[in-house]
Coordinates of C-alpha atoms in Angstrom, one line a residue:
Chain A
X1 CA 14.6 -30.2 69.1
X2 CA 13.1 -26.8 69.7
X3 CA 16.5 -25.2 69.8
X4 CA 17.3 -26.6 66.4
X5 CA 14.0 -25.4 65.0
X6 CA 14.6 -21.9 66.6
X7 CA 18.1 -21.9 65.0
X8 CA 16.7 -22.9 61.6
X9 CA 14.0 -20.2 61.9
X10 CA 16.6 -17.5 62.8
X11 CA 18.7 -18.7 59.9
X12 CA 15.7 -18.4 57.6
X13 CA 14.9 -14.9 58.9
X14 CA 18.5 -13.8 58.4
X15 CA 18.5 -15.1 54.9
X16 CA 15.3 -13.5 54.0
X17 CA 16.5 -10.2 55.5
X18 CA 19.7 -10.3 53.5
X19 CA 17.8 -11.0 50.3
X20 CA 15.4 -8.2 51.0
X21 CA 18.3 -5.8 51.6
X22 CA 19.9 -7.0 48.4
X23 CA 16.7 -6.3 46.5
X24 CA 16.4 -2.8 48.0
X25 CA 20.0 -2.1 47.1
X26 CA 19.4 -3.1 43.5
X27 CA 16.2 -1.0 43.3
X28 CA 18.0 1.9 44.7
X29 CA 20.8 1.4 42.1
X30 CA 18.2 1.5 39.4
X31 CA 16.8 4.8 40.8
X32 CA 20.3 6.2 41.0
X33 CA 21.1 5.3 37.4
X34 CA 17.7 6.8 36.3
X35 CA 18.9 10.0 37.7
X36 CA 21.9 10.3 35.3
X37 CA 19.7 11.9 32.7
X38 CA 18.5 14.8 34.9
X39 CA 22.1 15.1 36.3
X40 CA 23.4 15.8 32.8
X41 CA 21.4 19.0 32.8
X42 CA 23.0 20.1 36.1
X43 CA 26.7 19.3 35.9
X44 CA 27.4 21.7 38.8
X45 CA 26.0 19.1 41.2
X46 CA 28.5 16.5 39.9
X47 CA 31.5 18.9 40.1
X48 CA 30.5 19.8 43.7
X49 CA 30.6 16.2 44.7
X50 CA 33.7 15.4 42.7
X51 CA 35.3 18.1 44.9
X52 CA 33.9 16.6 48.1
X53 CA 34.5 12.9 47.3
X54 CA 37.6 13.1 45.0
X55 CA 39.6 16.2 45.6
X56 CA 39.3 15.9 49.4
X57 CA 40.7 12.4 49.2
X58 CA 43.8 13.5 47.4
X59 CA 46.0 14.0 50.4
X60 CA 45.5 10.6 51.9
X61 CA 45.9 8.9 48.5
X62 CA 49.0 10.8 47.7
X63 CA 50.8 10.3 51.0
X64 CA 49.8 6.6 51.0
X65 CA 50.9 6.2 47.4
X66 CA 54.4 7.6 48.1
X67 CA 54.9 5.4 51.2
X68 CA 53.7 2.3 49.5
X69 CA 56.0 3.0 46.6
X70 CA 58.9 3.6 48.9
X71 CA 58.3 0.3 50.8
X72 CA 58.1 -1.5 47.4
X73 CA 61.4 0.1 46.4
X74 CA 63.0 -1.2 49.7
X75 CA 61.6 -4.7 49.6
X76 CA 62.1 -5.1 45.9
X77 CA 65.7 -4.0 46.1
X78 CA 66.3 -6.4 49.0
X79 CA 65.0 -9.4 47.1
X80 CA 66.1 -8.5 43.6
X81 CA 69.7 -7.7 44.6
X82 CA 70.0 -11.3 45.9
X83 CA 69.7 -12.4 42.3
X84 CA 71.5 -9.5 40.8
X85 CA 68.3 -8.3 39.2
X86 CA 68.1 -4.7 40.7
X87 CA 67.7 -3.4 37.2
X88 CA 64.2 -4.7 37.1
X89 CA 63.2 -2.8 40.2
X90 CA 61.2 -0.2 38.2
X91 CA 59.2 -2.9 36.5
X92 CA 58.4 -4.6 39.7
X93 CA 57.3 -1.4 41.4
X94 CA 55.2 -0.3 38.5
X95 CA 53.6 -3.6 37.8
X96 CA 52.7 -4.1 41.5
X97 CA 51.2 -0.7 41.7
X98 CA 49.4 -0.5 38.3
X99 CA 48.0 -4.0 38.4
X100 CA 47.2 -4.5 42.1
X101 CA 48.1 -2.1 44.8
X102 CA 47.0 1.0 43.0
X103 CA 43.4 0.0 42.5
X104 CA 43.0 -2.1 45.6
X105 CA 44.7 0.2 48.2
X106 CA 43.0 3.2 46.7
X107 CA 39.6 1.5 46.9
X108 CA 40.3 0.5 50.6
X109 CA 41.4 4.1 51.4
X110 CA 38.4 5.5 49.4
X111 CA 36.0 3.3 51.4
X112 CA 37.5 4.5 54.7
X113 CA 37.7 8.2 53.8
X114 CA 35.0 9.1 51.2
X115 CA 32.7 6.0 51.5
X116 CA 32.2 6.4 55.3
X117 CA 31.7 10.2 54.8
X118 CA 29.1 9.6 52.1
X119 CA 27.2 7.1 54.4
X120 CA 27.4 9.4 57.4
X121 CA 26.2 12.4 55.4
X122 CA 23.3 10.6 53.7
X123 CA 22.4 8.9 57.0
X124 CA 22.4 12.2 58.9
X125 CA 20.3 13.8 56.1
X126 CA 17.8 11.0 56.6
X127 CA 17.9 11.3 60.4
X128 CA 17.4 15.1 60.3
X129 CA 14.5 14.7 57.8
X130 CA 16.3 16.5 55.1
X131 CA 15.6 13.8 52.6
X132 CA 11.9 13.8 53.6
X133 CA 12.0 17.6 53.3
X134 CA 13.2 17.3 49.7
X135 CA 10.5 14.9 48.9
X136 CA 7.9 17.2 50.3
X137 CA 9.4 20.0 48.3
X138 CA 8.7 17.9 45.2
X139 CA 12.4 17.2 44.7
X140 CA 13.5 13.6 44.2
X141 CA 16.2 13.0 46.8
X142 CA 17.6 10.1 44.8
X143 CA 18.2 12.2 41.8
X144 CA 19.2 15.3 43.7
X145 CA 21.4 13.8 46.5
X146 CA 22.4 10.2 45.6
X147 CA 23.1 10.2 41.9
X148 CA 25.7 13.0 41.9
X149 CA 27.5 11.4 44.8
X150 CA 27.4 8.0 43.2
X151 CA 28.8 9.3 39.9
X152 CA 31.4 11.4 41.6
X153 CA 32.6 8.3 43.5
X154 CA 32.6 6.2 40.3
X155 CA 34.6 8.7 38.3
X156 CA 37.0 9.7 41.1
X157 CA 38.2 6.2 41.8
X158 CA 40.3 5.7 38.6
X159 CA 41.7 9.2 38.9
X160 CA 42.8 8.6 42.5
X161 CA 44.2 5.2 41.6
X162 CA 46.2 6.7 38.8
X163 CA 47.6 9.3 41.2
X164 CA 48.3 6.6 43.7
X165 CA 50.2 4.5 41.2
X166 CA 52.1 7.5 39.7
X167 CA 53.2 8.7 43.1
X168 CA 54.1 5.1 44.2
X169 CA 56.4 4.8 41.1
X170 CA 58.0 8.0 42.2
X171 CA 58.4 6.7 45.8
X172 CA 60.0 3.5 44.5
X173 CA 62.4 5.6 42.3
X174 CA 63.3 7.8 45.3
X175 CA 64.3 4.8 47.4
X176 CA 65.7 2.6 44.6
X177 CA 67.6 5.3 42.6
X178 CA 68.0 8.0 45.1
X179 CA 69.0 6.0 48.2
X180 CA 70.1 2.5 47.1
X181 CA 72.0 3.4 43.9
X182 CA 69.9 1.7 41.2
X183 CA 70.7 3.2 37.8
X184 CA 68.2 6.0 36.9
X185 CA 68.0 5.2 33.2
X186 CA 67.6 1.4 33.8
X187 CA 64.7 2.1 36.3
X188 CA 62.7 4.0 33.8
X189 CA 63.7 2.2 30.6
X190 CA 62.9 -1.2 32.0
X191 CA 59.5 0.1 33.1
X192 CA 58.8 1.6 29.7
X193 CA 59.7 -1.6 27.9
X194 CA 57.9 -4.1 30.1
X195 CA 54.7 -2.4 31.3
X196 CA 52.0 -3.0 28.7
X197 CA 49.3 -0.5 28.0
X198 CA 46.5 -3.1 27.7
X199 CA 47.8 -5.9 30.0
X200 CA 48.7 -3.7 32.9
X201 CA 47.4 -0.2 32.7
X202 CA 44.0 -0.8 31.1
X203 CA 43.3 -3.7 33.4
X204 CA 44.2 -1.6 36.4
X205 CA 41.8 1.1 35.2
X206 CA 39.0 -1.4 34.7
X207 CA 39.6 -2.7 38.2
X208 CA 39.4 0.8 39.7
X209 CA 36.2 1.6 37.8
X210 CA 34.6 -1.6 39.2
X211 CA 35.8 -0.8 42.7
X212 CA 34.5 2.8 42.3
X213 CA 31.1 1.5 41.3
X214 CA 30.8 -1.0 44.1
X215 CA 32.2 1.2 46.9
X216 CA 30.0 4.2 45.9
X217 CA 26.9 1.9 45.7
X218 CA 27.6 0.3 49.1
X219 CA 28.3 3.7 50.8
X220 CA 25.2 5.3 49.4
X221 CA 22.9 2.4 50.0
X222 CA 24.1 2.0 53.6
X223 CA 23.4 5.7 54.3
X224 CA 20.0 5.7 52.6
X225 CA 18.9 2.5 54.2
X226 CA 20.2 3.1 57.7
X227 CA 18.1 3.4 60.8
X228 CA 17.8 7.1 61.2
X229 CA 19.3 7.4 64.7
X230 CA 22.8 8.1 65.9
X231 CA 23.4 4.4 66.5
X232 CA 22.0 3.5 63.1
X233 CA 24.2 6.0 61.3
X234 CA 27.2 4.7 63.2
X235 CA 26.4 1.1 62.3
X236 CA 25.9 2.0 58.7
X237 CA 29.2 3.8 58.5
X238 CA 31.0 0.7 59.9
X239 CA 29.2 -1.5 57.5
X240 CA 30.2 0.6 54.6
X241 CA 33.9 0.2 55.4
X242 CA 33.6 -3.5 56.2
X243 CA 31.4 -4.4 53.2
X244 CA 33.5 -2.3 50.8
X245 CA 36.7 -3.8 51.9
X246 CA 35.4 -7.4 51.6
X247 CA 33.8 -6.6 48.2
X248 CA 37.0 -5.0 46.9
X249 CA 39.2 -7.9 48.0
X250 CA 36.8 -10.5 46.7
X251 CA 36.3 -8.7 43.4
X252 CA 40.0 -8.2 43.0
X253 CA 40.5 -11.9 43.0
X254 CA 37.8 -12.5 40.5
X255 CA 39.0 -9.7 38.2
X256 CA 42.6 -10.8 38.5
X257 CA 41.6 -14.4 37.6
X258 CA 39.6 -13.2 34.6
X259 CA 42.3 -10.8 33.4
X260 CA 45.5 -12.8 34.0
X261 CA 44.4 -16.3 34.8
X262 CA 45.2 -17.8 31.4
Chain B
X1 CA -9.7 -22.0 39.7
X2 CA -11.9 -19.9 42.0
X3 CA -13.2 -16.7 40.5
X4 CA -11.5 -13.6 41.6
X5 CA -13.3 -11.6 44.2
X6 CA -13.6 -7.9 43.6
X7 CA -11.1 -6.1 45.9
X8 CA -12.5 -4.7 49.1
X9 CA -13.0 -1.0 48.8
X10 CA -12.5 1.0 51.8
X11 CA -14.5 3.7 50.1
X12 CA -17.6 1.5 51.0
X13 CA -17.0 2.4 54.6
X14 CA -16.2 6.0 53.6
X15 CA -19.5 6.2 52.0
X16 CA -21.2 5.6 55.4
X17 CA -22.3 8.8 57.1
X18 CA -20.3 9.6 60.3
X19 CA -21.6 11.1 63.5
X20 CA -19.9 14.4 64.0
X21 CA -21.7 17.4 62.5
X22 CA -18.6 19.3 61.2
X23 CA -16.6 19.2 59.2
X24 CA -18.4 17.5 56.3
X25 CA -19.0 13.9 57.1
X26 CA -18.6 11.0 54.7
X27 CA -21.3 10.6 52.1
X28 CA -21.6 9.0 48.7
X29 CA -21.8 12.5 47.1
X30 CA -18.7 14.3 45.7
X31 CA -16.6 16.1 48.3
X32 CA -18.0 19.4 49.3
X33 CA -15.8 22.2 48.1
X34 CA -14.8 23.3 51.6
X35 CA -13.0 20.1 52.4
X36 CA -9.3 20.2 51.3
X37 CA -8.2 16.8 52.7
X38 CA -10.6 13.9 52.9
X39 CA -9.4 10.8 54.7
X40 CA -11.6 7.7 54.4
X41 CA -11.3 4.3 56.0
X42 CA -7.6 4.8 56.5
X43 CA -5.6 1.9 57.9
X44 CA -1.9 1.8 58.4
X45 CA 0.2 -1.0 60.0
X46 CA 3.8 -1.2 61.1
X47 CA 4.5 -4.9 61.3
X48 CA 1.5 -6.3 63.0
X49 CA 0.7 -3.2 65.0
X50 CA -2.2 -1.1 63.6
X51 CA -1.2 2.6 63.8
X52 CA -4.6 3.6 62.2
X53 CA -7.6 1.4 62.0
X54 CA -10.1 2.7 59.4
X55 CA -10.2 6.3 60.5
X56 CA -12.2 9.0 58.7
X57 CA -11.4 12.7 59.0
X58 CA -11.8 15.9 57.0
X59 CA -9.5 18.9 56.9
X60 CA -11.6 22.0 56.1
X61 CA -10.2 24.5 53.6
X62 CA -9.0 27.8 55.0
X63 CA -8.9 26.7 58.6
X64 CA -6.4 25.7 61.2
X65 CA -7.0 22.0 62.0
X66 CA -5.2 20.5 64.9
X67 CA -4.5 16.8 65.2
X68 CA -3.7 16.0 68.8
X69 CA -2.8 12.9 70.7
X70 CA -0.1 11.5 72.9
X71 CA 3.4 10.6 71.6
X72 CA 3.5 7.5 69.5
X73 CA -0.1 7.6 68.3
X74 CA 0.9 8.1 64.7
X75 CA 0.3 11.9 64.2
X76 CA 3.5 12.3 62.1
X77 CA 2.6 9.2 60.3
X78 CA -0.7 10.7 59.4
X79 CA 1.0 13.8 57.9
X80 CA 3.3 11.5 55.9
X81 CA 0.2 9.6 54.6
X82 CA -1.5 12.9 53.6
X83 CA 1.7 14.0 51.9
X84 CA 2.0 10.7 50.0
X85 CA 5.3 9.7 51.6
X86 CA 3.7 6.6 53.1
X87 CA 1.2 4.2 51.6
X88 CA -1.8 3.1 53.7
X89 CA -2.7 -0.5 54.2
X90 CA -6.3 0.4 53.2
X91 CA -8.4 3.5 52.6
X92 CA -8.0 6.7 50.7
X93 CA -6.5 10.2 51.3
X94 CA -7.9 12.8 48.8
X95 CA -6.1 16.1 48.7
X96 CA -7.9 18.8 46.8
X97 CA -10.1 16.1 45.3
X98 CA -7.2 13.9 44.2
X99 CA -6.5 10.5 45.7
X100 CA -2.9 11.1 46.5
X101 CA -1.9 7.4 46.5
X102 CA -3.3 6.8 43.1
X103 CA -1.2 9.6 41.5
X104 CA 1.7 9.1 39.2
X105 CA 5.1 10.4 40.5
X106 CA 4.9 13.5 38.3
X107 CA 1.3 14.3 39.4
X108 CA 2.3 13.7 43.0
X109 CA 5.2 16.0 42.8
X110 CA 3.0 18.6 41.1
X111 CA 0.6 18.4 44.0
X112 CA 3.4 18.6 46.6
X113 CA 4.5 21.9 45.1
X114 CA 1.1 23.2 46.5
X115 CA 1.7 21.6 49.9
X116 CA 4.2 22.9 52.4
X117 CA 5.4 20.8 55.4
X118 CA 7.2 22.0 58.5
X119 CA 9.2 19.2 60.0
X120 CA 9.8 18.7 63.7
X121 CA 13.5 19.3 63.2
X122 CA 13.1 22.0 60.5
X123 CA 14.8 19.8 58.0
X124 CA 16.9 22.7 56.7
X125 CA 19.6 21.7 54.2
X126 CA 22.7 22.0 56.4
X127 CA 25.1 22.9 53.6
X128 CA 23.1 26.0 52.5
X129 CA 22.6 29.2 54.4
X130 CA 19.3 30.6 55.4
X131 CA 18.8 32.6 52.2
X132 CA 19.6 29.6 50.0
X133 CA 17.4 27.3 52.0
X134 CA 14.4 29.5 51.4
X135 CA 15.4 30.1 47.8
X136 CA 15.8 26.3 47.2
X137 CA 12.2 25.5 46.1
X138 CA 12.1 28.6 44.0
X139 CA 15.3 27.6 42.2
X140 CA 14.1 24.1 41.7
X141 CA 10.6 24.7 40.5
X142 CA 10.6 28.2 38.9
X143 CA 12.5 30.0 36.2
X144 CA 12.4 33.3 38.1
X145 CA 15.3 35.8 37.6
X146 CA 17.8 36.1 40.4
X147 CA 16.6 39.5 41.4
X148 CA 13.0 38.2 41.7
X149 CA 14.1 35.2 43.8
X150 CA 16.0 37.6 46.0
X151 CA 12.9 39.8 46.5
X152 CA 10.7 36.8 47.2
X153 CA 13.1 35.2 49.7
X154 CA 13.5 38.5 51.6
X155 CA 9.7 38.9 51.7
X156 CA 9.2 35.4 53.0
X157 CA 12.0 35.9 55.6
X158 CA 10.4 39.2 56.6
X159 CA 7.1 37.4 57.2
X160 CA 8.8 35.1 59.8
X161 CA 10.9 37.9 61.2
X162 CA 14.3 36.6 60.1
X163 CA 15.3 38.8 57.2
X164 CA 18.3 39.8 59.1
X165 CA 19.4 36.2 59.5
X166 CA 19.7 35.5 55.8
X167 CA 23.4 34.9 55.9
X168 CA 23.5 32.5 58.8
X169 CA 24.0 28.8 58.5
X170 CA 21.5 26.4 60.0
X171 CA 24.0 25.4 62.6
X172 CA 24.0 29.0 63.9
X173 CA 20.2 29.1 64.4
X174 CA 18.3 28.3 67.6
X175 CA 15.6 25.6 67.3
X176 CA 12.9 28.3 67.1
X177 CA 14.7 30.2 64.4
X178 CA 15.3 27.0 62.4
X179 CA 11.6 26.3 62.4
X180 CA 10.8 29.8 61.3
X181 CA 13.3 29.5 58.4
X182 CA 11.7 26.2 57.5
X183 CA 8.3 27.9 57.6
X184 CA 9.6 30.6 55.3
X185 CA 10.8 27.9 52.9
X186 CA 7.5 26.0 53.2
X187 CA 5.6 29.1 52.0
X188 CA 8.1 30.0 49.3
X189 CA 5.9 28.6 46.6
X190 CA 2.7 30.0 48.1
X191 CA 1.1 26.6 48.8
X192 CA -2.5 25.9 49.4
X193 CA -1.8 24.1 52.7
X194 CA 0.9 23.7 55.2
X195 CA 1.3 20.7 57.5
X196 CA 3.1 21.4 60.8
X197 CA 4.7 18.4 62.6
X198 CA 5.0 19.2 66.3
X199 CA 6.0 22.8 65.7
X200 CA 6.1 23.7 69.4
X201 CA 8.2 20.8 70.8
X202 CA 11.3 21.9 72.7
X203 CA 10.6 25.6 72.3
X204 CA 11.1 28.3 74.9
X205 CA 8.0 30.3 75.8
X206 CA 9.0 33.2 73.5
X207 CA 9.7 31.0 70.5
X208 CA 6.5 29.1 71.1
X209 CA 4.5 32.3 71.3
X210 CA 6.1 33.5 68.0
X211 CA 5.3 30.2 66.3
X212 CA 1.8 30.2 67.6
X213 CA 1.1 33.6 66.2
X214 CA 2.9 32.9 62.9
X215 CA 0.8 29.9 62.2
X216 CA -2.4 31.7 62.8
X217 CA -1.4 34.9 61.0
X218 CA 0.0 33.1 57.9
X219 CA -3.1 31.0 57.7
X220 CA -5.4 34.0 57.7
X221 CA -3.2 36.4 55.6
X222 CA -2.3 33.9 52.9
X223 CA -5.6 32.1 52.9
X224 CA -3.9 28.8 53.7
X225 CA -5.2 25.6 55.1
X226 CA -3.1 24.5 58.1
X227 CA -2.8 21.1 59.7
X228 CA -1.0 21.2 63.0
X229 CA 0.0 18.0 64.6
X230 CA 0.9 18.5 68.2
X231 CA 0.6 17.3 71.8
X232 CA 0.9 20.8 73.2
X233 CA -2.7 21.2 74.2
X234 CA -2.9 24.9 75.3
X235 CA -0.9 26.3 72.4
X236 CA -2.6 24.2 69.7
X237 CA -6.1 24.7 71.1
X238 CA -5.5 28.5 71.2
X239 CA -5.1 28.7 67.4
X240 CA -7.1 25.8 66.1
X241 CA -10.5 26.1 64.5
X242 CA -11.1 22.4 64.7
X243 CA -9.5 19.6 66.7
X244 CA -9.2 15.9 66.2
X245 CA -7.9 13.8 69.1
X246 CA -6.3 10.5 68.1
X247 CA -5.4 7.5 70.2
X248 CA -5.1 3.8 69.8
X249 CA -5.4 4.1 66.0
X250 CA -8.8 5.8 66.2
X251 CA -10.2 9.3 66.2
X252 CA -11.6 9.4 69.7
X253 CA -12.9 13.0 69.7
X254 CA -13.4 15.8 67.3
X255 CA -14.9 19.3 67.2
X256 CA -14.1 22.9 67.9
X257 CA -11.5 23.3 70.7
X258 CA -14.0 24.4 73.3
X259 CA -16.2 21.4 72.7
X260 CA -13.3 19.0 72.8
X261 CA -12.0 20.5 76.0
X262 CA -15.4 20.1 77.6
X263 CA -15.7 16.5 76.3
X264 CA -17.2 13.9 78.6
X265 CA -14.8 11.3 77.3
X266 CA -12.5 10.1 80.1
X267 CA -9.8 9.6 77.6
X268 CA -10.1 13.1 76.1
X269 CA -10.3 14.6 79.6
X270 CA -7.1 12.8 80.6
X271 CA -5.2 14.0 77.6
X272 CA -6.5 17.6 77.5
X273 CA -5.9 18.1 81.3
X274 CA -2.7 16.1 81.4
X275 CA -3.8 13.8 84.1
X276 CA -1.2 11.2 85.1
X277 CA -3.6 8.2 85.3
X278 CA -6.8 7.3 83.5
X279 CA -7.6 5.3 80.4
X280 CA -3.9 5.7 79.5
X281 CA -2.4 4.0 82.6
X282 CA 0.5 5.4 84.5
X283 CA 2.1 1.9 84.6
X284 CA 3.4 0.1 81.6
X285 CA 1.8 -3.4 81.6
X286 CA 3.7 -5.6 84.0
X287 CA 3.1 -8.4 86.5
X288 CA 2.3 -7.3 90.0
X289 CA 5.1 -5.7 92.0
X290 CA 4.9 -8.5 94.6
X291 CA 5.5 -11.1 92.0
X292 CA 8.6 -9.2 90.7
X293 CA 10.0 -8.5 94.2
X294 CA 9.1 -11.8 95.9
X295 CA 8.9 -14.5 93.4
X296 CA 8.3 -17.2 96.0
X297 CA 5.4 -15.3 97.4
X298 CA 4.0 -14.7 93.9
X299 CA 4.2 -18.4 93.1
X300 CA 2.5 -19.3 96.4
X301 CA -0.2 -16.8 95.8
X302 CA -0.7 -18.2 92.3

């Protein structure tokens, strides 16, 4: 009986703890959003973070995009050629990338590269008292440190996803047209005819904006809320990657259902 | 519905006169002008543990006040309470006559511009070099021209002997140098007071000597008020005008360094002389060694 009560008590404590963290996360988000006004007066801070969060993620996104596109080209050709439908390879590659793989894989890579770096940086700033130091210098660390990083992540994600998709389409073309003999004109013209600006591209951009918002929020909250020790920063970094990946995959299903589930 | 009781006011305790003669003791009258920080009835808890239990203390203006005590007694917490980074469970902290926990954010930040703090780690911004670290508060809070900022930064760095290190990054500095840069940054806005959090920890004798002299010299030259939190007895007592000894959430001794060092309190004597055993026991609470090593014997004895 006691074991059951202990288990229930532990469950209750865990639930309360999770709710408390959720509340802290939302309060932090409000603080971050309140910092957008002051940030508008100092665009240099945003550009600096766009470089750190966005530009430095370009290599991994570009290489991944090319390889994913090449694999899509191979797999697509293998399946489509069974039905004599190789001509639609361009559409298949582009639709897969723009609707799903571009936003989702970019978000997963972003969480692993930029999200973990954001968490570690903010966590170490907390552990080395830099955030406290800013507070004591009468500088709001949320406005000065967190808001530029959050906005940079939010804005970088759709740009990186667009780059991923574009390079993926090129990778698919390289394999399909360059190596497997699909007609060049057919590859592009089918894509041009079938890919819809609203249905495909715009929905993909919306997805990547949502993922950018969520991944940046998770990364910044985990860093700001971490236990300021080496172990605490390490755990926070792991949580960022795990929580971001789960959030992206879960949200992708919800968004896909809302956008295409007619 | 029961009528609401008026909230308990820690100030009621603060109004009671305290025993020590100096600095000014709690009274119902307005704070005397020579007290910069007035702490009254301050309580602070972490979970169920009381870090401070209704403590009173005064930081006199223009002096070096040391707050001493063993590790884990909440000395750094006290500085964070004075700086308004933490909120007390009860009691008040008045800095320059203003209850710091009753201030709005804008007022709090305005007051913090007049307070410097030297953190244990230095807390330098690691992506900025030494010059930019010291210039940081000037750039954030003033509209001085670039040439004026340059002059001020070089003067502040000269004061701590690191003008030549202006181009180094924080990762290239030794621990002592990092703290001196942090000190230059703390005095960049010419504050009225500086709080030092364990400034001597982990320093070699030369760095320690430099820091000891700097704290005293800056305090006198710039007419600052200094609060030094430390457990380095000799160094701190050498430069302090007034000492508080804190333990178990209370102020257990206070007075000029010579008086505290000659204190009859067993606790103060153990701390000041670094005795291994005394009121603070050598052993962490545990069952007897025999019980641990020979459980059967322990059970039989019981």
